[in-house]
Short mmCIF file of C-alpha atoms in Angstrom, two decimals:
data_model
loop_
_atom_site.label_atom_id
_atom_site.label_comp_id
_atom_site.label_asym_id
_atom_site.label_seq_id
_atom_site.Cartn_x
_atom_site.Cartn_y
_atom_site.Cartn_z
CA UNK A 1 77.85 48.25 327.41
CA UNK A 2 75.40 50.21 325.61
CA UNK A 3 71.92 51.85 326.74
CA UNK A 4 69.13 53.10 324.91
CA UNK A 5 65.84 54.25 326.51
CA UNK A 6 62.71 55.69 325.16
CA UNK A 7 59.17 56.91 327.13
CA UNK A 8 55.80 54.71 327.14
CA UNK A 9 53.28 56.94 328.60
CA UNK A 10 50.12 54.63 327.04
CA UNK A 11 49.63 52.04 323.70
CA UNK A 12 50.69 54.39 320.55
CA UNK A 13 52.58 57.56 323.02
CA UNK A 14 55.72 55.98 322.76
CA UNK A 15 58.90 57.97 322.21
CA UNK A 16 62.04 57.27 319.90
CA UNK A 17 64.76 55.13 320.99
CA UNK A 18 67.32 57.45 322.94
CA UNK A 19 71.20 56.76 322.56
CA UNK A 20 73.13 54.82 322.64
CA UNK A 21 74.83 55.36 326.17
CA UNK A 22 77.96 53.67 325.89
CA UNK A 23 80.29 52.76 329.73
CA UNK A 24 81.84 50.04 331.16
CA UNK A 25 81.72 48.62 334.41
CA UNK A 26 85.27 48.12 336.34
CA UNK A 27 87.71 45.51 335.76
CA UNK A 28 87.63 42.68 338.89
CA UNK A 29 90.79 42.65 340.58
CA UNK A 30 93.55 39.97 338.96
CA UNK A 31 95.03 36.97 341.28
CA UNK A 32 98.08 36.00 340.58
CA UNK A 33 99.81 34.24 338.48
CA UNK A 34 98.73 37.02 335.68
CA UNK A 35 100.06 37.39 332.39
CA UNK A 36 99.95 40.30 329.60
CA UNK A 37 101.52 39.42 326.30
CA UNK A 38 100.22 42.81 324.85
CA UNK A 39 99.60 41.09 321.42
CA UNK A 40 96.38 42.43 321.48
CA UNK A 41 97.86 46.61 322.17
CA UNK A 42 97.24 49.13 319.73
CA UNK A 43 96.94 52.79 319.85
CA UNK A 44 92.97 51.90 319.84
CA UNK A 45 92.62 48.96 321.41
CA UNK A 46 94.30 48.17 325.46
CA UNK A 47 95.04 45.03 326.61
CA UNK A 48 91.87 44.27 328.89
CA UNK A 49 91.38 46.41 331.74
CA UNK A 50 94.85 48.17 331.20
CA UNK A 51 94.96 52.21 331.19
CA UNK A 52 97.17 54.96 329.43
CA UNK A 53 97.61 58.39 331.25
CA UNK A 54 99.84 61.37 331.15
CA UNK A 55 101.51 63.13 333.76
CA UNK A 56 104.60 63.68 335.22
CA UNK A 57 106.17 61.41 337.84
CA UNK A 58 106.43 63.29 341.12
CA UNK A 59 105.91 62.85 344.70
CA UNK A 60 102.51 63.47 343.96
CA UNK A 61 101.93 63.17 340.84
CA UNK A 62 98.70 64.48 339.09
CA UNK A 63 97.58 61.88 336.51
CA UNK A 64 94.68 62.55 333.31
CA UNK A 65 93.72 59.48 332.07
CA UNK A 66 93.25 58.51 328.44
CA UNK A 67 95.58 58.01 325.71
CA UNK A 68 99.35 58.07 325.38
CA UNK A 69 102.04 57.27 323.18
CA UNK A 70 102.53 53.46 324.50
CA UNK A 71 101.68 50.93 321.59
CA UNK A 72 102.29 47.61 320.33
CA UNK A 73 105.80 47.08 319.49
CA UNK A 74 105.48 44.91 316.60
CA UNK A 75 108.35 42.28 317.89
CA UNK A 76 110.15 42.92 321.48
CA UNK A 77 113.68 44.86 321.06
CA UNK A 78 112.54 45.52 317.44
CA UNK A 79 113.97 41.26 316.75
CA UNK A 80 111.19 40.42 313.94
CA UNK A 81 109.75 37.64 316.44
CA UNK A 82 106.59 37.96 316.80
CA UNK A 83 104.01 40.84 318.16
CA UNK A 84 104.18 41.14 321.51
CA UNK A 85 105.61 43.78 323.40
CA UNK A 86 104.21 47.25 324.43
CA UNK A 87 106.63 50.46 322.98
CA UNK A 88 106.91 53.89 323.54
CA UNK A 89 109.22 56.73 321.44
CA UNK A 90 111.24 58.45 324.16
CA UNK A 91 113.11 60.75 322.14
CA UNK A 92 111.20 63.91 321.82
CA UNK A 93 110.34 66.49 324.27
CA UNK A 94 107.91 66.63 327.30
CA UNK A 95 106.85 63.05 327.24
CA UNK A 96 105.36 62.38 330.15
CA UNK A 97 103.13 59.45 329.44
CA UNK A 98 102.10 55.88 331.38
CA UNK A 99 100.76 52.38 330.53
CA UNK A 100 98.46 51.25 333.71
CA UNK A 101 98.23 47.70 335.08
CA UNK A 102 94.71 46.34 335.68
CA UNK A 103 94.33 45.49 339.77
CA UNK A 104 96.35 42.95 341.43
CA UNK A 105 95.64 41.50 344.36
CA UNK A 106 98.53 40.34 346.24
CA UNK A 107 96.64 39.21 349.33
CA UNK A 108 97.81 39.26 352.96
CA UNK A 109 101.41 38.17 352.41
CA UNK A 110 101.00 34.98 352.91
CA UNK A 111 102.15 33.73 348.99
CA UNK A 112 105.44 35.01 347.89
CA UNK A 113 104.49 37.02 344.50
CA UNK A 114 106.85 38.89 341.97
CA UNK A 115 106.70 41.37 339.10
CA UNK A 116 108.89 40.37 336.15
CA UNK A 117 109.22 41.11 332.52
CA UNK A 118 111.70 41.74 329.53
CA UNK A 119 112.61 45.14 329.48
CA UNK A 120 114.85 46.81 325.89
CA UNK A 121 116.30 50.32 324.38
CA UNK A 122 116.70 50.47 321.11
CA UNK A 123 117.50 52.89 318.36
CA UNK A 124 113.77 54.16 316.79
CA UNK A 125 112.78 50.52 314.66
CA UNK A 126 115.96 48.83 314.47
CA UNK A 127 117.71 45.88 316.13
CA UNK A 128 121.35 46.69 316.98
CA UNK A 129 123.40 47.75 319.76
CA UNK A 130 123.34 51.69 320.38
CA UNK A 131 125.72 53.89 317.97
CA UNK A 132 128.72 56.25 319.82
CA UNK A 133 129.56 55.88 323.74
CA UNK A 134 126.75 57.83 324.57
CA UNK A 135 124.49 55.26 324.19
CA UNK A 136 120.77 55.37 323.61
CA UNK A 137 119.43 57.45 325.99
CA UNK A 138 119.76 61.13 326.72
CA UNK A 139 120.54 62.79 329.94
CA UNK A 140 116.86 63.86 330.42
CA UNK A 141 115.21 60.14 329.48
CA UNK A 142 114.11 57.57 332.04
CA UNK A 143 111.70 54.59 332.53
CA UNK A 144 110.29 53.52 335.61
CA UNK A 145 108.31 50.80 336.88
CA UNK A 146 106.12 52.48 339.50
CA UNK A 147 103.56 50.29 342.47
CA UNK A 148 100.68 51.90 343.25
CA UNK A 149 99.78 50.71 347.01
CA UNK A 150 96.11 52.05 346.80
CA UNK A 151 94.63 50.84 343.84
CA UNK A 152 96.10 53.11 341.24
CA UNK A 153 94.37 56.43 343.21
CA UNK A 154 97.64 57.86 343.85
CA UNK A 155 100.95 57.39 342.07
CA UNK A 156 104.67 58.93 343.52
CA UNK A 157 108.33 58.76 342.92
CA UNK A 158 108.65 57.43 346.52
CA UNK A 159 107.27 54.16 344.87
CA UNK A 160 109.55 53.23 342.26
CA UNK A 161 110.63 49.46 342.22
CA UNK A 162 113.04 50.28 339.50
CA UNK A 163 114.55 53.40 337.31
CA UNK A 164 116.15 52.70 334.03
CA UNK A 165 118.29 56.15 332.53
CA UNK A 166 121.52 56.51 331.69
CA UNK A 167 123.32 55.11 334.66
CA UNK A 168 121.23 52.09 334.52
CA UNK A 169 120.26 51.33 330.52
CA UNK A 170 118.72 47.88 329.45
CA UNK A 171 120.50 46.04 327.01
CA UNK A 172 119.19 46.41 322.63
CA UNK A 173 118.29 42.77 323.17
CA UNK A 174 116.63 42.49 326.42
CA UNK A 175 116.72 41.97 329.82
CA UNK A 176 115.00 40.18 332.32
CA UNK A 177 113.83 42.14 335.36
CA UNK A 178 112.16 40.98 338.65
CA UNK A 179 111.12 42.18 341.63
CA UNK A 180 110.11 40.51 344.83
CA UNK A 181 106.81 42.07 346.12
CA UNK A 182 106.29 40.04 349.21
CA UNK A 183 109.75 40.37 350.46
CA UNK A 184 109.68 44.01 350.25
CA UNK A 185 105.85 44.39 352.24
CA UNK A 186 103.57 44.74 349.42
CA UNK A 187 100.31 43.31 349.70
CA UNK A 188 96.18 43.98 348.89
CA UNK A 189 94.96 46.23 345.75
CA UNK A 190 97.83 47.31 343.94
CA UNK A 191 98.55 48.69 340.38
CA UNK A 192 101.66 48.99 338.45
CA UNK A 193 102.78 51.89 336.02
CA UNK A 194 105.47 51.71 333.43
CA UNK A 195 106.23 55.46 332.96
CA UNK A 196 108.13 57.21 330.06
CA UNK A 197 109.91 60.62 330.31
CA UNK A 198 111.69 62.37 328.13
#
């Protein structure tokens, strides 16, 4: 939204207009099912009600919120079909940088709910399987998928649903992850973080 405001003391004392005042309200917590594409993720533009931050993953880590080196990926696993998948450039140094879930509410227990998505490593912009036995990933890369239990207030290593480095790389074309919420307790306000470190 924007504001603008001016002063009326009496007929003919009136000020200029003031502003604008731009802000936004917050996003409503999501029920699932939910569903982010990211066709609509640029380095200007987040999905609706999504976040980017930086900050390194630690018990408790210390976040600042605001922009980050997560963007559209053009096509998923670099495969030319279509534009829908969020990136992020792991190779350089002291990356520490997140893409933030709007709220999801995932009520008492009571309906089973999961987390699931398609999850790639690839060489920079190209579709093929990783060059040498090393593979893609260096000994000081990871991606996480990190649950927030309180709304995205605090984030910590303790709450990792799943680690992908070298011991456990995703495949140059894809793979499908999961994770059952409800069997493993979680429930209310949560937010999830896909974090990058390199």
């Amino acid at each position: 939204y924007e504001i603008y405001v001016r002063n009326i003391c009496k007929a003919g004392d009136t000020s200029s207009w003031y502003g604008p005042h731009s802000f936004t309200t917050p996003c409503a917590a999501f029920t699932p099912p939910y569903t982010e594409d990211f066709t609509t993720y640029s380095f200007s533009v987040n999905p609706a009600c999504w976040e980017e931050a930086d900050g390194q993953l630690t018990v408790n880590s210390s976040l600042t919120n605001g922009s980050s080196s997560w963007t559209n990926g053009s096509s998923f696993a670099n495969n030319g079909l279509g534009n829908n998948s969020a990136q992020i450039n792991i190779y350089g140094p002291g990356l520490t940088e997140w893409l933030i879930s709007p709220s999801i509410d995932l009520g008492t227990g009571s309906v089973p709910y999961q987390v699931e998505f398609d999850v790639a490593i690839t060489d920079w912009i190209t579709y093929a399987p990783p060059a040498g036995a090393g593979g893609l990933m260096g000994a000081d890369d990871k991606l996480a998928l990190v649950i927030s239990t309180d709304n995205g207030v605090t984030w910590s290593d303790t709450n990792i649903l799943e680690l992908w480095d070298t011991s456990n790389m995703p495949s140059f074309t894809g793979d499908y992850f999961y994770y059952n919420l409800t069997a493993n307790g979680y429930t209310g306000l949560v937010k999830f973080g896909l974090y990058a470190e390199s």
